[in-house]
Coordinates of C-alpha atoms (C1' of nucleotides) in Angstrom, one line a residue:
Chain Z
M19 CA -23.7 32.1 -2.0
T20 CA -22.6 32.6 -5.9
D21 CA -19.0 31.5 -4.6
T22 CA -19.6 28.3 -4.2
P23 CA -19.1 26.0 -7.6
S24 CA -21.4 24.0 -6.3
T25 CA -24.8 25.6 -5.0
D26 CA -26.6 25.5 -8.0
L27 CA -26.3 21.8 -8.9
P28 CA -28.1 18.6 -8.4
P29 CA -27.4 17.3 -5.0
L30 CA -24.9 14.5 -4.7
P31 CA -26.5 11.4 -3.7
E32 CA -25.5 10.7 0.2
F33 CA -22.5 8.6 0.5
D34 CA -21.1 7.7 3.6
L35 CA -17.4 6.2 3.3
F36 CA -17.4 5.0 7.0
A37 CA -20.4 2.4 6.1
F38 CA -18.3 1.6 2.8
T39 CA -16.3 -1.7 3.8
P40 CA -13.6 -1.2 1.3
Y41 CA -12.6 1.6 2.9
R42 CA -13.5 -0.3 6.2
L43 CA -11.1 -3.1 5.8
A44 CA -8.3 -0.8 4.4
V45 CA -8.5 1.4 8.0
A46 CA -8.7 -1.5 9.5
A47 CA -5.6 -3.5 7.7
K48 CA -3.5 -0.7 7.6
R49 CA -4.3 -0.3 11.6
T50 CA -3.1 -3.5 12.5
S51 CA -0.2 -4.4 10.5
D52 CA 1.2 -0.7 10.7
E53 CA 2.5 -1.3 14.8
L54 CA 3.6 -4.3 13.1
A55 CA 5.5 -3.4 10.5
R56 CA 7.1 -0.5 12.9
Q57 CA 8.3 -3.5 15.3
Y58 CA 10.3 -5.8 12.4
R59 CA 11.2 -2.8 10.5
D60 CA 12.2 -1.3 14.2
R61 CA 14.2 -4.9 15.8
F62 CA 14.8 -7.4 12.7
G63 CA 15.4 -5.0 9.8
I64 CA 13.0 -6.3 7.8
T65 CA 9.3 -5.6 5.4
I66 CA 5.7 -7.3 5.3
P67 CA 6.6 -8.6 2.2
E68 CA 10.0 -9.8 3.6
W69 CA 8.0 -11.7 6.8
R70 CA 5.9 -13.1 4.6
V71 CA 8.3 -14.6 2.7
M72 CA 10.3 -15.5 5.7
V73 CA 7.0 -17.1 7.6
H74 CA 6.5 -19.3 3.8
L75 CA 9.9 -20.4 4.3
A76 CA 9.7 -21.5 7.6
H77 CA 6.8 -24.0 7.5
S78 CA 7.4 -24.8 3.7
G79 CA 10.9 -25.9 3.8
K80 CA 12.2 -24.4 -0.1
V81 CA 10.5 -23.1 -2.9
S82 CA 9.8 -21.6 -5.5
V83 CA 9.1 -17.9 -6.5
R84 CA 6.1 -19.0 -8.2
D85 CA 5.1 -21.6 -5.4
I86 CA 5.0 -18.3 -2.4
E87 CA 3.3 -16.4 -5.5
A88 CA 0.7 -18.9 -5.4
R89 CA 0.2 -19.3 -1.6
V90 CA 1.2 -16.2 -0.1
A91 CA -1.7 -13.5 -1.3
M92 CA 2.0 -11.3 -3.5
E93 CA 2.5 -10.5 -7.1
K94 CA 5.9 -12.9 -8.0
Y95 CA 7.5 -9.2 -8.6
E96 CA 6.8 -8.9 -4.5
V97 CA 8.8 -11.9 -3.7
S98 CA 11.2 -11.8 -6.6
R99 CA 12.4 -8.8 -5.0
A100 CA 11.7 -9.7 -0.9
A101 CA 14.0 -12.9 -2.0
K102 CA 16.9 -10.2 -3.1
R103 CA 17.3 -8.3 -0.1
L104 CA 17.0 -11.6 2.2
R105 CA 19.8 -12.9 0.6
E106 CA 21.4 -9.6 0.3
A107 CA 20.9 -9.8 4.4
G108 CA 22.1 -12.8 4.3
L109 CA 18.1 -14.7 5.8
I110 CA 17.7 -16.9 2.7
E111 CA 19.8 -18.8 0.1
R112 CA 18.5 -19.3 -3.6
R113 CA 20.0 -22.2 -5.5
E114 CA 19.2 -23.6 -9.0
N115 CA 16.4 -26.1 -9.4
P116 CA 17.9 -28.9 -11.3
E117 CA 14.9 -30.5 -12.4
D118 CA 13.6 -27.3 -13.8
R119 CA 16.4 -24.7 -14.5
R120 CA 13.8 -21.7 -14.8
L121 CA 13.2 -22.7 -11.1
V122 CA 14.8 -21.8 -8.3
I123 CA 14.7 -22.7 -4.4
L124 CA 14.9 -20.3 -1.7
A125 CA 15.5 -21.7 1.5
L126 CA 16.0 -19.9 4.5
T127 CA 19.7 -19.6 6.0
P128 CA 20.8 -20.7 9.3
E129 CA 20.8 -17.2 10.6
G130 CA 17.2 -16.7 8.8
H131 CA 15.9 -20.1 11.2
A132 CA 17.1 -18.5 14.4
L133 CA 15.2 -15.0 13.4
M134 CA 12.2 -16.5 12.8
A135 CA 13.1 -18.3 15.8
R136 CA 12.4 -14.6 17.4
I137 CA 9.9 -13.3 15.5
L138 CA 7.3 -15.8 15.7
P139 CA 6.3 -16.1 19.1
M140 CA 6.1 -12.5 19.0
A141 CA 3.5 -12.6 16.6
R142 CA 2.1 -15.7 18.0
A143 CA 1.4 -13.4 20.8
H144 CA 0.6 -10.3 18.9
Q145 CA -2.8 -12.4 17.3
A146 CA -3.2 -13.8 20.9
Q147 CA -4.0 -10.0 22.2
I148 CA -5.7 -9.0 18.7
E149 CA -7.9 -11.2 20.2
E150 CA -8.6 -10.5 23.7
R151 CA -9.1 -7.4 22.7
L152 CA -11.7 -7.9 20.3
G153 CA -13.3 -10.4 23.0
P154 CA -16.2 -11.7 21.5
A155 CA -16.2 -9.2 18.2
F156 CA -13.4 -11.6 16.6
A157 CA -15.0 -14.9 16.2
Q158 CA -17.9 -12.5 14.1
L159 CA -14.5 -10.4 12.2
E160 CA -12.8 -14.6 11.7
A161 CA -16.3 -14.8 10.0
G162 CA -16.9 -12.3 8.1
L163 CA -13.3 -12.1 6.9
A164 CA -13.7 -16.2 5.8
K165 CA -16.8 -15.7 4.1
L166 CA -14.9 -13.3 2.2
L167 CA -12.5 -14.3 1.1
A168 CA -13.4 -17.3 -0.4
E169 CA -16.0 -15.0 -2.3
T170 CA -13.0 -13.0 -3.6
D171 CA -10.8 -16.6 -4.4
Chain G
M9 CA 19.1 -34.7 4.2
T10 CA 22.9 -32.4 4.9
D11 CA 22.2 -29.9 2.8
T12 CA 19.5 -28.2 3.9
P13 CA 20.9 -26.0 6.8
S14 CA 17.5 -26.4 8.8
T15 CA 17.7 -29.6 9.7
D16 CA 19.9 -29.3 12.4
L17 CA 18.2 -26.6 13.8
P18 CA 15.6 -26.7 16.1
P19 CA 12.4 -27.0 15.0
L20 CA 10.5 -23.7 14.5
P21 CA 7.2 -23.3 16.8
E22 CA 4.0 -23.3 14.1
F23 CA 2.9 -20.2 12.4
D24 CA 0.0 -20.1 10.2
L25 CA -0.3 -16.8 8.2
F26 CA -3.8 -17.8 7.3
A27 CA -5.1 -17.1 10.6
F28 CA -3.0 -14.4 11.6
T29 CA -5.8 -11.5 11.4
P30 CA -3.6 -8.4 10.1
Y31 CA -2.3 -11.1 7.2
R32 CA -6.2 -11.8 6.5
L33 CA -7.6 -8.2 6.9
A34 CA -4.3 -6.7 4.7
V35 CA -5.6 -9.5 1.9
A36 CA -8.9 -9.0 2.0
A37 CA -8.5 -5.2 1.7
K38 CA -6.2 -5.5 -1.0
R39 CA -9.3 -8.5 -2.6
T40 CA -11.5 -5.4 -1.9
S41 CA -10.2 -2.6 -3.4
D42 CA -8.4 -4.0 -6.4
E43 CA -11.1 -4.1 -8.4
L44 CA -12.7 -0.9 -7.2
A45 CA -9.6 1.2 -8.0
R46 CA -9.6 -0.5 -11.3
Q47 CA -12.6 1.1 -11.9
Y48 CA -11.9 4.6 -10.7
R49 CA -8.4 4.1 -13.0
D50 CA -9.7 3.4 -15.8
R51 CA -13.1 5.4 -15.8
F52 CA -12.4 8.4 -13.9
G53 CA -8.5 8.2 -14.1
I54 CA -8.6 9.0 -10.6
T55 CA -6.7 6.9 -7.2
I56 CA -7.5 5.9 -4.4
P57 CA -6.2 8.6 -2.4
E58 CA -8.2 11.3 -4.2
W59 CA -11.3 9.3 -4.4
R60 CA -11.2 9.7 -0.9
V61 CA -10.7 13.4 -0.6
M62 CA -13.2 13.9 -3.4
V63 CA -16.2 11.6 -0.8
H64 CA -15.1 14.1 1.3
L65 CA -15.8 17.3 -0.3
A66 CA -18.8 15.7 -2.6
H67 CA -20.5 15.7 1.2
S68 CA -18.9 18.3 3.4
G69 CA -18.4 21.3 1.2
K70 CA -15.5 23.1 1.8
V71 CA -12.7 22.1 4.3
S72 CA -9.0 22.2 4.8
V73 CA -6.5 19.5 4.6
R74 CA -6.8 19.3 8.1
D75 CA -10.1 18.7 8.1
I76 CA -9.8 15.7 5.6
E77 CA -6.6 14.3 7.1
A78 CA -8.7 13.9 10.4
R79 CA -11.9 12.3 9.1
V80 CA -10.4 10.3 5.9
A81 CA -7.7 8.0 7.7
M82 CA -5.0 10.2 5.5
E83 CA -1.9 11.5 6.6
K84 CA -2.0 15.2 5.4
Y85 CA 0.7 14.2 2.9
E86 CA -1.9 12.0 1.0
V87 CA -4.0 14.7 0.9
S88 CA -2.1 17.2 -0.7
R89 CA -0.6 15.3 -2.7
A90 CA -4.2 14.0 -3.8
A91 CA -5.4 17.1 -4.0
K92 CA -3.1 19.0 -6.1
R93 CA -3.2 16.5 -8.6
L94 CA -7.1 16.6 -8.8
R95 CA -6.8 20.2 -9.0
E96 CA -4.7 19.8 -12.0
A97 CA -7.0 17.4 -13.6
G98 CA -9.8 20.5 -12.8
L99 CA -12.3 18.2 -10.5
I100 CA -11.1 20.5 -7.6
E101 CA -10.4 24.2 -6.7
R102 CA -8.4 25.6 -4.0
R103 CA -8.7 29.2 -2.2
E104 CA -6.9 30.2 1.0
N105 CA -9.0 31.2 3.6
P106 CA -9.3 34.5 4.5
E107 CA -9.3 33.7 8.6
D108 CA -6.5 31.3 8.7
R109 CA -4.0 31.9 6.0
R110 CA -2.4 28.8 6.7
L111 CA -5.4 27.0 6.0
V112 CA -7.1 26.2 2.7
I113 CA -9.7 25.7 1.5
L114 CA -10.9 23.1 -0.8
A115 CA -13.8 22.1 -2.8
L116 CA -14.8 20.5 -6.3
T117 CA -15.5 22.1 -9.2
P118 CA -18.6 21.8 -11.3
E119 CA -16.7 19.0 -13.8
G120 CA -15.7 17.2 -10.7
H121 CA -19.6 17.3 -9.1
A122 CA -20.5 15.9 -12.5
L123 CA -17.8 13.2 -12.0
M124 CA -18.8 12.5 -8.3
A125 CA -21.8 12.7 -9.8
R126 CA -21.7 9.7 -11.8
I127 CA -19.4 7.4 -9.6
L128 CA -20.8 7.6 -6.3
P129 CA -24.2 5.3 -7.3
M130 CA -21.5 3.4 -8.7
A131 CA -19.6 3.2 -5.1
R132 CA -23.5 2.3 -3.5
A133 CA -23.9 -0.8 -5.9
H134 CA -20.8 -2.1 -5.3
Q135 CA -21.6 -1.3 -1.5
A136 CA -24.7 -3.6 -2.4
Q137 CA -22.5 -6.3 -4.6
I138 CA -20.6 -6.8 -1.0
E139 CA -23.7 -7.2 1.2
E140 CA -25.4 -9.3 -1.8
R141 CA -22.9 -11.6 -1.7
L142 CA -21.8 -11.9 2.1
G143 CA -25.3 -12.3 2.9
P144 CA -25.7 -13.3 7.0
A145 CA -21.6 -13.0 7.6
F146 CA -21.9 -9.1 6.0
A147 CA -23.5 -8.5 9.6
Q148 CA -20.5 -10.5 11.6
L149 CA -18.1 -8.6 9.2
E150 CA -18.9 -5.5 10.7
A151 CA -19.7 -5.9 14.3
G152 CA -16.2 -7.5 13.8
L153 CA -14.9 -4.8 12.1
A154 CA -16.9 -1.4 14.2
K155 CA -14.9 -3.8 17.7
L156 CA -11.2 -3.5 15.8
L157 CA -12.3 0.6 14.8
A158 CA -12.8 1.6 17.8
E159 CA -10.3 -0.3 19.8
T160 CA -7.3 0.9 17.5
D161 CA -8.4 4.3 17.0
Chain K
dG25 C1' 4.8 43.9 21.0
dG26 C1' 8.6 40.5 20.8
dA27 C1' 10.3 36.2 21.0
dA28 C1' 9.3 31.6 21.3
dC29 C1' 6.6 27.7 20.3
dA30 C1' 3.1 25.6 17.3
dT31 C1' -0.1 24.5 13.7
dC32 C1' -1.2 24.5 8.9
dA33 C1' 0.1 22.7 4.3
dT34 C1' 3.5 21.7 1.0
dT35 C1' 8.3 19.3 -0.8
dG36 C1' 13.2 17.1 -1.3
dC37 C1' 14.7 12.7 -1.1
dA38 C1' 15.1 8.2 -1.0
dG39 C1' 13.1 3.8 -1.2
dG40 C1' 9.5 1.2 -2.0
dT41 C1' 5.1 -0.7 -6.3
dG42 C1' 2.8 -1.9 -10.3
dC43 C1' 3.5 -3.0 -15.1
dA44 C1' 4.9 -4.7 -18.9
dA45 C1' 9.0 -6.0 -21.1
dT46 C1' 13.1 -9.3 -21.0
dG47 C1' 16.4 -13.1 -21.3
dG48 C1' 16.4 -17.7 -20.3
dC49 C1' 14.4 -22.2 -19.7
dT50 C1' 10.9 -26.1 -20.8
dA51 C1' 6.8 -28.2 -23.8
dT52 C1' 4.7 -29.1 -27.7
dT53 C1' 4.2 -29.1 -32.8
dT54 C1' 5.3 -30.3 -36.9
Chain B
dA25 C1' 15.3 -31.6 -34.2
dA26 C1' 13.6 -26.8 -35.7
dA27 C1' 10.0 -23.6 -34.7
dT28 C1' 6.7 -21.8 -31.8
dA29 C1' 4.9 -21.5 -27.7
dG30 C1' 4.6 -21.1 -23.0
dC31 C1' 6.7 -20.7 -17.7
dC32 C1' 9.9 -18.3 -14.6
dA33 C1' 11.9 -15.4 -12.4
dT34 C1' 13.9 -10.5 -12.7
dT35 C1' 14.4 -5.1 -13.8
dG36 C1' 13.7 -1.0 -15.6
dC37 C1' 10.2 2.6 -15.7
dA38 C1' 7.6 5.5 -13.9
dC39 C1' 5.1 6.9 -10.5
dC40 C1' 3.7 6.5 -5.2
dT41 C1' 4.4 6.5 -0.2
dG42 C1' 6.8 7.8 4.1
dC43 C1' 9.9 11.0 7.0
dA44 C1' 11.4 14.6 8.2
dA45 C1' 12.7 19.6 7.1
dT46 C1' 10.9 23.7 5.1
dG47 C1' 7.9 28.5 5.1
dA48 C1' 4.5 30.7 5.9
dT49 C1' 1.4 32.2 9.6
dG50 C1' -1.0 32.0 13.6
dT51 C1' -1.1 32.2 19.8
dT52 C1' 1.0 31.6 23.7
dC53 C1' 4.0 34.0 27.4
dC54 C1' 7.2 36.9 29.0

DNA sequence: GGAACATCATTGCAGGTGCAATGGCTATTT
DNA sequence: AAATAGCCATTGCACCTGCAATGATGTTCC
């Protein structure tokens, strides 16, 4: 037993990673978005950050990077790079804001609009499937998440 | 109004990103682990993947990369690279398994053991703080996560 | 017992990410 | 109106990640 360095040391406190809320949330988040990410990538060629930007543009019209950053839980450099890729893919367009030339105006192109018309129903279906699979636990999850998100805001 | 390309297109279906469970989980996971990640990094110089490996070694003794991969929701290359960094930092040691020389035996060094003795109480306190801040909503979150994790396993 | 197949861990590569500048613009102060 | 400070978006750099390929070992099947 002398070859195991821990043997003679005081025992460590018990700690169950599987009961650790940050871990549980990380695993849950990864599981739920991975399948989605794969679909978005394979079928539409976009990533999750790009998807978030697109969704925001879909219902907010023309906005700046700052608006998206504030609303969509992304750092502004993420928004900036997602927007760059989306622009190169022809899904959004970018103009200067004439009233404040530091700002940028992002908006869906017709191609981007068409893409969202295809993706959004899929996303709704995905959400419905989650709710169905969780059953009554869905409402509990929602209540818990609502409190957590409010507390950490 | 003719300068906005979306105006003449059929309206997109309503979609609220903030009610989208994968999004909510992603934000919740990021919020809860970011502060933790910063602490681990600034005070102990380790990352979240490294922390997970350390926790597993702390209560499982000597294990292989495969064991950790299976138990800790990490891909094996993540485990492998985390282990490499931890080895370079002197926190874990690595030996060959003589019974199956494809396998590797990872274990905490005394330094790693000492580090865990300092981190684990912090992690427990963090967990307690989450539970306190959420109050009754914590049990709901747990119930929801339990169902979700079981369903997607 | 040897060939084919499976498993374990690692790594090369391409691309994504976080941080800390940077450059351009606007607001504020004197 | 010039100087200073602040805000917006982007980018250079280093690091991290995901995927697929690799090499080394073990197992299975003829």
